[in-house]
mmCIF file of C-alpha atoms and ligand atoms in Angstrom:
data_model
loop_
_atom_site.group_PDB
_atom_site.id
_atom_site.type_symbol
_atom_site.label_atom_id
_atom_site.label_comp_id
_atom_site.label_asym_id
_atom_site.label_seq_id
_atom_site.Cartn_x
_atom_site.Cartn_y
_atom_site.Cartn_z
ATOM 1 C CA MET A 695 -0.152 -0.036 0.107
ATOM 2 C CA ALA A 696 1.003 3.440 -0.836
ATOM 3 C CA LYS A 697 2.622 5.636 2.230
ATOM 4 C CA LEU A 698 -0.337 8.340 2.721
ATOM 5 C CA LYS A 699 0.093 11.990 2.263
ATOM 6 C CA ILE A 700 -2.205 14.700 2.988
ATOM 7 C CA GLY A 701 -1.026 17.681 1.330
ATOM 8 C CA LYS A 702 -3.292 20.218 3.777
ATOM 9 C CA LEU A 703 -4.857 18.898 6.896
ATOM 10 C CA VAL A 704 -7.306 21.612 8.571
ATOM 11 C CA VAL A 705 -7.647 20.507 12.021
ATOM 12 C CA ILE A 706 -11.264 22.160 13.983
ATOM 13 C CA GLY A 707 -10.521 22.179 18.052
ATOM 14 C CA THR A 708 -6.683 21.865 18.563
ATOM 15 C CA GLY A 709 -7.136 20.301 22.150
ATOM 16 C CA LEU A 710 -6.088 16.859 22.986
ATOM 17 C CA ILE A 711 -7.445 14.849 20.055
ATOM 18 C CA GLY A 712 -6.644 17.282 17.208
ATOM 19 C CA GLY A 713 -3.595 18.373 18.521
ATOM 20 C CA SER A 714 -2.460 14.692 18.968
ATOM 21 C CA PHE A 715 -3.730 13.837 15.312
ATOM 22 C CA ALA A 716 -1.740 16.285 13.984
ATOM 23 C CA LEU A 717 1.651 15.835 15.757
ATOM 24 C CA ALA A 718 1.138 12.068 14.923
ATOM 25 C CA LEU A 719 0.748 12.641 11.351
ATOM 26 C CA LYS A 720 3.698 15.328 11.530
ATOM 27 C CA GLU A 721 5.783 12.487 13.219
ATOM 28 C CA ALA A 722 4.818 10.056 10.579
ATOM 29 C CA GLY A 723 5.714 12.307 7.896
ATOM 30 C CA ALA A 724 1.991 11.921 6.508
ATOM 31 C CA VAL A 725 1.185 15.590 6.288
ATOM 32 C CA VAL A 726 2.814 18.617 4.502
ATOM 33 C CA ARG A 727 0.900 21.727 6.251
ATOM 34 C CA VAL A 728 -1.749 21.529 8.982
ATOM 35 C CA LEU A 729 -4.381 24.554 9.731
ATOM 36 C CA GLY A 730 -6.371 25.088 12.892
ATOM 37 C CA LEU A 731 -9.227 27.101 14.246
ATOM 38 C CA GLY A 732 -10.482 26.751 17.624
ATOM 39 C CA ARG A 733 -12.649 28.872 19.739
ATOM 40 C CA SER A 734 -10.005 30.021 21.920
ATOM 41 C CA GLN A 735 -7.405 32.061 20.669
ATOM 42 C CA VAL A 736 -5.313 31.332 23.234
ATOM 43 C CA ASN A 737 -5.390 27.685 23.036
ATOM 44 C CA LEU A 738 -4.527 28.431 19.044
ATOM 45 C CA ARG A 739 -1.618 30.260 19.666
ATOM 46 C CA ARG A 740 -0.667 27.924 21.816
ATOM 47 C CA ALA A 741 -1.079 24.855 19.289
ATOM 48 C CA LEU A 742 1.543 27.356 17.007
ATOM 49 C CA GLU A 743 3.979 27.681 19.301
ATOM 50 C CA LEU A 744 4.123 23.546 20.036
ATOM 51 C CA LYS A 745 4.307 23.269 16.215
ATOM 52 C CA ILE A 746 0.815 21.255 16.334
ATOM 53 C CA ILE A 747 -0.353 23.697 13.641
ATOM 54 C CA ASP A 748 1.467 25.387 11.104
ATOM 55 C CA ALA A 749 -0.553 28.274 10.787
ATOM 56 C CA PRO A 750 -4.340 29.325 11.984
ATOM 57 C CA GLY A 751 -7.261 28.893 9.738
ATOM 58 C CA ALA A 752 -10.300 30.876 8.848
ATOM 59 C CA LEU A 753 -13.863 29.884 7.672
ATOM 60 C CA ASP A 754 -13.783 30.830 4.072
ATOM 61 C CA ALA A 755 -12.700 29.053 1.053
ATOM 62 C CA ALA A 756 -9.194 29.781 1.474
ATOM 63 C CA THR A 757 -8.391 27.186 4.040
ATOM 64 C CA PHE A 758 -11.006 24.672 3.127
ATOM 65 C CA GLY A 759 -11.313 24.561 -1.072
ATOM 66 C CA ASP A 760 -8.298 22.695 -1.306
ATOM 67 C CA ALA A 761 -7.661 20.932 1.965
ATOM 68 C CA ASP A 762 -7.355 17.336 1.606
ATOM 69 C CA LEU A 763 -8.472 16.192 4.951
ATOM 70 C CA VAL A 764 -10.387 18.228 7.851
ATOM 71 C CA LEU A 765 -10.907 16.632 11.531
ATOM 72 C CA LEU A 766 -13.574 17.837 13.618
ATOM 73 C CA ALA A 767 -12.123 17.442 16.815
ATOM 74 C CA VAL A 768 -14.551 19.698 19.103
ATOM 75 C CA PRO A 769 -17.134 18.612 21.880
ATOM 76 C CA VAL A 770 -20.100 16.918 20.566
ATOM 77 C CA GLY A 771 -22.534 19.573 21.366
ATOM 78 C CA GLN A 772 -20.456 21.663 18.924
ATOM 79 C CA MET A 773 -20.666 19.799 15.858
ATOM 80 C CA GLN A 774 -23.530 20.981 13.931
ATOM 81 C CA GLY A 775 -22.878 24.708 14.200
ATOM 82 C CA VAL A 776 -19.166 23.688 13.021
ATOM 83 C CA MET A 777 -20.320 21.501 10.390
ATOM 84 C CA ARG A 778 -22.832 24.235 9.370
ATOM 85 C CA ALA A 779 -20.168 26.769 9.014
ATOM 86 C CA ILE A 780 -17.654 24.919 7.034
ATOM 87 C CA ALA A 781 -20.285 23.278 4.658
ATOM 88 C CA PRO A 782 -20.212 26.162 1.702
ATOM 89 C CA PHE A 783 -16.286 26.166 1.734
ATOM 90 C CA LEU A 784 -15.683 22.440 1.597
ATOM 91 C CA GLY A 785 -13.933 21.714 -1.669
ATOM 92 C CA PRO A 786 -15.158 18.942 -4.157
ATOM 93 C CA LYS A 787 -12.404 16.708 -3.152
ATOM 94 C CA THR A 788 -12.371 17.453 0.776
ATOM 95 C CA ILE A 789 -12.658 14.620 3.140
ATOM 96 C CA VAL A 790 -14.148 15.382 6.507
ATOM 97 C CA THR A 791 -13.641 12.914 9.631
ATOM 98 C CA ASP A 792 -14.514 13.654 13.207
ATOM 99 C CA ALA A 793 -13.660 12.223 16.497
ATOM 100 C CA GLY A 794 -16.455 12.877 18.522
ATOM 101 C CA SER A 795 -17.017 10.428 21.281
ATOM 102 C CA THR A 796 -20.756 9.626 20.369
ATOM 103 C CA LYS A 797 -21.841 8.384 16.530
ATOM 104 C CA GLN A 798 -25.392 8.471 15.831
ATOM 105 C CA ASP A 799 -25.838 12.380 16.980
ATOM 106 C CA VAL A 800 -22.606 13.160 14.800
ATOM 107 C CA VAL A 801 -23.888 11.027 11.658
ATOM 108 C CA ALA A 802 -27.687 12.631 11.901
ATOM 109 C CA LEU A 803 -26.188 16.338 12.167
ATOM 110 C CA ALA A 804 -23.895 15.401 9.179
ATOM 111 C CA ARG A 805 -26.760 13.918 7.149
ATOM 112 C CA ARG A 806 -28.330 17.478 7.807
ATOM 113 C CA GLU A 807 -25.699 19.996 7.642
ATOM 114 C CA LEU A 808 -23.036 18.383 5.047
ATOM 115 C CA LYS A 809 -25.037 18.298 2.181
ATOM 116 C CA GLY A 810 -22.815 17.876 -1.211
ATOM 117 C CA SER A 811 -19.527 17.000 1.082
ATOM 118 C CA LEU A 812 -21.735 14.091 2.913
ATOM 119 C CA SER A 813 -20.045 10.937 0.935
ATOM 120 C CA ARG A 814 -17.308 12.131 1.536
ATOM 121 C CA PHE A 815 -17.735 12.411 5.184
ATOM 122 C CA VAL A 816 -16.047 9.440 7.271
ATOM 123 C CA PRO A 817 -17.418 9.613 11.064
ATOM 124 C CA GLY A 818 -14.762 8.190 13.438
ATOM 125 C CA HIS A 819 -13.875 7.537 17.514
ATOM 126 C CA PRO A 820 -10.227 7.199 18.404
ATOM 127 C CA ILE A 821 -10.452 4.926 21.413
ATOM 128 C CA ALA A 822 -7.754 6.668 23.129
ATOM 129 C CA GLY A 823 -7.542 9.812 25.673
ATOM 130 C CA THR A 824 -6.406 11.094 28.804
ATOM 131 C CA GLU A 825 -8.618 13.281 31.329
ATOM 132 C CA LYS A 826 -6.654 16.405 30.438
ATOM 133 C CA SER A 827 -7.656 19.402 27.893
ATOM 134 C CA GLY A 828 -6.207 21.866 25.277
ATOM 135 C CA ALA A 829 -2.983 21.894 22.743
ATOM 136 C CA ARG A 830 -1.017 21.460 26.214
ATOM 137 C CA ALA A 831 -2.169 18.006 26.578
ATOM 138 C CA ALA A 832 -1.503 16.748 22.908
ATOM 139 C CA PHE A 833 1.258 14.197 22.195
ATOM 140 C CA ALA A 834 2.289 12.456 19.059
ATOM 141 C CA ALA A 835 1.958 8.717 20.852
ATOM 142 C CA LEU A 836 -1.697 9.086 22.123
ATOM 143 C CA TYR A 837 -2.734 7.042 19.146
ATOM 144 C CA ARG A 838 -0.219 4.341 18.852
ATOM 145 C CA GLU A 839 -1.398 0.790 19.444
ATOM 146 C CA ARG A 840 -4.828 1.739 20.332
ATOM 147 C CA LYS A 841 -8.326 1.299 18.443
ATOM 148 C CA GLY A 842 -9.918 3.682 16.342
ATOM 149 C CA VAL A 843 -13.099 3.265 15.132
ATOM 150 C CA LEU A 844 -14.975 4.278 11.967
ATOM 151 C CA THR A 845 -18.647 4.315 11.334
ATOM 152 C CA PRO A 846 -19.243 4.680 7.411
ATOM 153 C CA LEU A 847 -22.227 5.067 6.026
ATOM 154 C CA LYS A 848 -23.907 3.106 3.231
ATOM 155 C CA GLY A 849 -22.983 6.091 0.724
ATOM 156 C CA THR A 850 -19.819 6.776 2.216
ATOM 157 C CA ASP A 851 -16.863 7.350 -0.714
ATOM 158 C CA ALA A 852 -14.635 4.084 -0.541
ATOM 159 C CA GLU A 853 -11.332 6.411 -1.224
ATOM 160 C CA ALA A 854 -12.379 8.903 1.566
ATOM 161 C CA LEU A 855 -12.960 6.079 3.981
ATOM 162 C CA SER A 856 -9.785 4.262 2.638
ATOM 163 C CA ARG A 857 -7.964 7.739 2.937
ATOM 164 C CA VAL A 858 -9.096 8.461 6.674
ATOM 165 C CA ARG A 859 -8.444 4.546 7.773
ATOM 166 C CA SER A 860 -4.726 5.143 6.711
ATOM 167 C CA ALA A 861 -4.825 8.506 8.301
ATOM 168 C CA TRP A 862 -5.343 6.783 11.801
ATOM 169 C CA GLU A 863 -3.297 3.957 11.041
ATOM 170 C CA SER A 864 -0.426 6.189 10.321
ATOM 171 C CA CYS A 865 -1.326 7.582 13.856
ATOM 172 C CA GLY A 866 -0.499 4.354 14.833
ATOM 173 C CA ALA A 867 -4.179 3.089 15.572
ATOM 174 C CA LYS A 868 -5.811 -0.116 15.020
ATOM 175 C CA VAL A 869 -9.072 1.032 12.868
ATOM 176 C CA PHE A 870 -12.258 -0.880 13.140
ATOM 177 C CA GLU A 871 -15.695 -0.483 11.618
ATOM 178 C CA LEU A 872 -18.940 -0.722 13.762
ATOM 179 C CA ALA A 873 -22.419 0.447 13.037
ATOM 180 C CA PRO A 874 -22.919 4.024 14.811
ATOM 181 C CA GLY A 875 -25.176 2.301 16.914
ATOM 182 C CA GLU A 876 -23.338 -0.617 18.057
ATOM 183 C CA HIS A 877 -20.754 2.097 18.612
ATOM 184 C CA ASP A 878 -22.922 3.852 20.933
ATOM 185 C CA ALA A 879 -24.228 0.721 22.606
ATOM 186 C CA VAL A 880 -21.122 -0.257 23.410
ATOM 187 C CA LEU A 881 -18.862 3.084 24.295
ATOM 188 C CA ALA A 882 -21.980 3.584 26.986
ATOM 189 C CA GLY A 883 -21.250 0.650 28.834
ATOM 190 C CA VAL A 884 -17.747 0.799 28.896
ATOM 191 C CA SER A 885 -16.663 4.620 28.552
ATOM 192 C CA HIS A 886 -19.703 6.552 29.399
ATOM 193 C CA LEU A 887 -20.543 4.684 32.351
ATOM 194 C CA PRO A 888 -17.599 4.632 34.152
ATOM 195 C CA HIS A 889 -16.891 8.544 33.928
ATOM 196 C CA VAL A 890 -20.612 9.269 35.100
ATOM 197 C CA LEU A 891 -19.995 7.217 38.056
ATOM 198 C CA ALA A 892 -16.408 8.922 38.863
ATOM 199 C CA PHE A 893 -18.132 12.545 38.377
ATOM 200 C CA ALA A 894 -21.102 10.930 40.826
ATOM 201 C CA LEU A 895 -18.528 9.320 43.557
ATOM 202 C CA VAL A 896 -16.531 12.472 43.723
ATOM 203 C CA ASP A 897 -19.470 14.793 44.005
ATOM 204 C CA GLN A 898 -20.992 12.494 46.637
ATOM 205 C CA VAL A 899 -17.621 12.611 48.846
ATOM 206 C CA ALA A 900 -17.234 16.475 47.936
ATOM 207 C CA ARG A 901 -21.034 17.297 49.231
ATOM 208 C CA HIS A 902 -20.472 15.243 52.529
ATOM 209 C CA LYS A 903 -20.129 17.639 55.990
ATOM 210 C CA ASP A 904 -16.480 15.833 56.299
ATOM 211 C CA ALA A 905 -15.736 16.153 52.828
ATOM 212 C CA SER A 906 -12.089 17.507 53.859
ATOM 213 C CA ARG A 907 -11.198 15.088 55.919
ATOM 214 C CA ARG A 908 -12.365 12.424 53.864
ATOM 215 C CA PHE A 909 -10.656 13.659 50.694
ATOM 216 C CA ALA A 910 -7.436 14.050 52.928
ATOM 217 C CA TYR A 911 -7.736 10.063 53.552
ATOM 218 C CA ALA A 912 -8.752 9.221 50.030
ATOM 219 C CA ALA A 913 -5.685 7.095 48.317
ATOM 220 C CA GLY A 914 -4.465 4.838 45.873
ATOM 221 C CA GLY A 915 -7.995 3.207 45.208
ATOM 222 C CA PHE A 916 -10.156 6.243 45.229
ATOM 223 C CA ARG A 917 -7.438 8.006 42.934
ATOM 224 C CA ASP A 918 -7.575 4.953 40.504
ATOM 225 C CA PHE A 919 -11.610 4.875 40.563
ATOM 226 C CA THR A 920 -12.191 8.789 39.946
ATOM 227 C CA ARG A 921 -9.016 10.098 37.772
ATOM 228 C CA ILE A 922 -11.396 10.182 34.617
ATOM 229 C CA ALA A 923 -13.567 13.011 37.432
ATOM 230 C CA SER A 924 -10.808 15.612 36.598
ATOM 231 C CA SER A 925 -11.848 15.243 32.701
ATOM 232 C CA SER A 926 -13.346 18.090 30.878
ATOM 233 C CA PRO A 927 -17.344 18.556 32.209
ATOM 234 C CA GLU A 928 -17.934 20.085 28.797
ATOM 235 C CA MET A 929 -16.906 17.170 26.316
ATOM 236 C CA TRP A 930 -19.087 15.086 29.316
ATOM 237 C CA ARG A 931 -22.119 17.004 29.640
ATOM 238 C CA ASP A 932 -22.340 16.665 25.528
ATOM 239 C CA ILE A 933 -21.236 12.698 25.566
ATOM 240 C CA CYS A 934 -23.940 12.113 28.196
ATOM 241 C CA LEU A 935 -26.615 13.980 26.363
ATOM 242 C CA ALA A 936 -25.825 12.697 22.939
ATOM 243 C CA ASN A 937 -25.991 9.146 24.212
ATOM 244 C CA ARG A 938 -28.541 9.443 26.981
ATOM 245 C CA LYS A 939 -30.834 6.689 25.811
ATOM 246 C CA ALA A 940 -27.906 3.614 25.729
ATOM 247 C CA LEU A 941 -26.541 5.471 28.958
ATOM 248 C CA LEU A 942 -29.681 5.076 30.991
ATOM 249 C CA ALA A 943 -29.847 1.515 30.097
ATOM 250 C CA GLU A 944 -26.422 0.875 31.163
ATOM 251 C CA LEU A 945 -27.152 2.742 34.643
ATOM 252 C CA GLY A 946 -30.625 0.905 35.273
ATOM 253 C CA ARG A 947 -27.947 -2.290 34.538
ATOM 254 C CA TYR A 948 -25.454 -0.790 37.205
ATOM 255 C CA ARG A 949 -28.238 0.075 39.875
ATOM 256 C CA GLY A 950 -29.624 -3.704 39.819
ATOM 257 C CA GLU A 951 -25.984 -5.039 40.008
ATOM 258 C CA LEU A 952 -25.540 -2.679 43.260
ATOM 259 C CA GLY A 953 -28.751 -4.154 44.426
ATOM 260 C CA ARG A 954 -27.457 -7.211 44.228
ATOM 261 C CA VAL A 955 -24.215 -6.241 46.032
ATOM 262 C CA GLU A 956 -26.328 -4.527 48.838
ATOM 263 C CA ARG A 957 -28.428 -7.839 49.311
ATOM 264 C CA MET A 958 -25.351 -10.003 50.115
ATOM 265 C CA LEU A 959 -24.323 -7.284 52.476
ATOM 266 C CA GLU A 960 -27.497 -7.471 54.379
ATOM 267 C CA ARG A 961 -27.448 -10.876 54.315
ATOM 268 C CA GLY A 962 -23.483 -11.193 55.422
ATOM 269 C CA ASP A 963 -23.517 -13.076 52.489
ATOM 270 C CA ALA A 964 -19.261 -13.946 52.231
ATOM 271 C CA ARG A 965 -19.627 -16.247 49.920
ATOM 272 C CA ALA A 966 -21.948 -14.723 47.118
ATOM 273 C CA LEU A 967 -19.457 -11.730 48.019
ATOM 274 C CA GLU A 968 -16.420 -13.460 46.755
ATOM 275 C CA ALA A 969 -17.852 -15.338 43.984
ATOM 276 C CA LEU A 970 -18.829 -11.823 42.473
ATOM 277 C CA PHE A 971 -15.308 -10.032 43.519
ATOM 278 C CA SER A 972 -13.469 -13.210 42.348
ATOM 279 C CA GLY A 973 -15.495 -13.102 38.767
ATOM 280 C CA ALA A 974 -14.952 -9.765 38.081
ATOM 281 C CA ARG A 975 -11.361 -10.178 39.006
ATOM 282 C CA GLU A 976 -11.186 -12.878 36.304
ATOM 283 C CA ALA A 977 -12.893 -10.986 33.657
HETATM 284 P P1 NAD B 1970 -10.121 19.447 24.210
HETATM 285 O O1 NAD B 1970 -10.867 20.387 25.266
HETATM 286 O O2 NAD B 1970 -9.035 18.896 24.472
HETATM 287 O O3 NAD B 1970 -10.304 20.104 22.787
HETATM 288 C C1 NAD B 1970 -11.210 20.286 22.105
HETATM 289 C C2 NAD B 1970 -10.874 21.796 21.440
HETATM 290 O O4 NAD B 1970 -12.280 22.281 20.647
HETATM 291 C C3 NAD B 1970 -10.797 23.081 22.131
HETATM 292 O O5 NAD B 1970 -9.010 23.384 22.101
HETATM 293 C C4 NAD B 1970 -11.848 23.970 22.153
HETATM 294 O O6 NAD B 1970 -11.292 25.656 22.157
HETATM 295 C C5 NAD B 1970 -12.155 23.684 20.275
HETATM 296 N N1 NAD B 1970 -13.786 24.243 20.218
HETATM 297 C C6 NAD B 1970 -14.914 24.052 21.005
HETATM 298 N N2 NAD B 1970 -15.786 24.300 20.500
HETATM 299 C C7 NAD B 1970 -15.368 24.923 19.219
HETATM 300 C C8 NAD B 1970 -15.853 25.212 17.943
HETATM 301 N N3 NAD B 1970 -17.098 25.576 18.385
HETATM 302 N N4 NAD B 1970 -15.070 26.023 17.503
HETATM 303 C C9 NAD B 1970 -13.751 25.515 17.497
HETATM 304 N N5 NAD B 1970 -13.359 25.156 18.476
HETATM 305 C C10 NAD B 1970 -14.430 24.581 19.484
HETATM 306 O O7 NAD B 1970 -11.084 18.071 23.847
HETATM 307 P P2 NAD B 1970 -10.731 16.693 23.708
HETATM 308 O O8 NAD B 1970 -10.504 15.855 24.556
HETATM 309 O O9 NAD B 1970 -9.521 16.953 22.107
HETATM 310 O O10 NAD B 1970 -12.034 16.292 22.451
HETATM 311 C C11 NAD B 1970 -12.379 16.524 21.500
HETATM 312 C C12 NAD B 1970 -13.245 15.404 20.758
HETATM 313 O O11 NAD B 1970 -12.959 14.174 20.978
HETATM 314 C C13 NAD B 1970 -14.552 15.597 21.539
HETATM 315 O O12 NAD B 1970 -15.687 15.234 20.438
HETATM 316 C C14 NAD B 1970 -14.434 14.099 22.440
HETATM 317 O O13 NAD B 1970 -15.589 13.729 22.868
HETATM 318 C C15 NAD B 1970 -13.537 13.478 21.659
HETATM 319 N N6 NAD B 1970 -12.930 12.343 21.794
HETATM 320 C C16 NAD B 1970 -12.350 12.741 23.171
HETATM 321 C C17 NAD B 1970 -11.642 12.169 24.309
HETATM 322 C C18 NAD B 1970 -10.751 11.954 25.393
HETATM 323 O O14 NAD B 1970 -10.519 11.278 26.092
HETATM 324 N N7 NAD B 1970 -10.572 13.544 25.906
HETATM 325 C C19 NAD B 1970 -11.173 10.193 23.451
HETATM 326 C C20 NAD B 1970 -12.134 10.534 21.949
HETATM 327 C C21 NAD B 1970 -12.557 11.622 21.622
#
């Protein structure tokens, strides 16, 4: 397979995910020039200083008309506005992809907003991240050996799909394809639910009248369980709302599981508790 070369990449949202994509492609020698757009001028300047982008872009034909690839790496609640703003400027060959953590909502928005460019839109989600945000958090190795999911549509152009796949592979990711609904159901269980649990647990401790002493005595276990509660509140608000049906189903299942544990504790059922813990450790 010929090595991927992207002449011009435009990254909208030069934070952890967009910034790391640009850095990884640069490190792989897979991109010539990277332009960036963002909501915060401070962050955009930082992206320039850190050589994540080569120049700032603008919402105009000069930025998008001859772009080979555009990555949308903004919170999913921002996708519609961004798609609407760029749609008139996308060139006839420009491929658009996104990194949003939910896929059914982003796909529905793309159908509404991307008009003539829809067939060159390849929905995606890198299954990699950290709890940090912004350009300063970006690093080239973020996607190495991690999974990347693409959720192409029936009418997605084969060449566009293949180029986006190659781009993620150039970042070091292993790329898989799922249907948008499958993606959202799976991620609700193993990503969205754990984030909600971490946020909720920290909130519960913080509201306790003895909160400062409780935090003072919290050690490794608490830290491991709650590290992700320092993730971006905006990003997680948007993900939870976008995937709320699947998330509510997972929360219901989890509540059922907690009920089982509660009943074991009420009965003082050592055998059942140990069996549950052993099963979980094994899994
Ligand atoms: P981030 O906060 O680090 O970066 C997002 C950037 O988008 C910020 O720089 C912000 O200024 C910019 N932005 C916000 N609204 C904008 C707008 N309307 N126009 C232009 N720029 C705008 O967040 P991130 O972690 O890089 O997440 C980006 C996307 O990737 C989100 O959709 C998120 O769900 C997804 N994602 C995140 C992770 C993760 O672990 N952080 C993993 C996979 C996918």
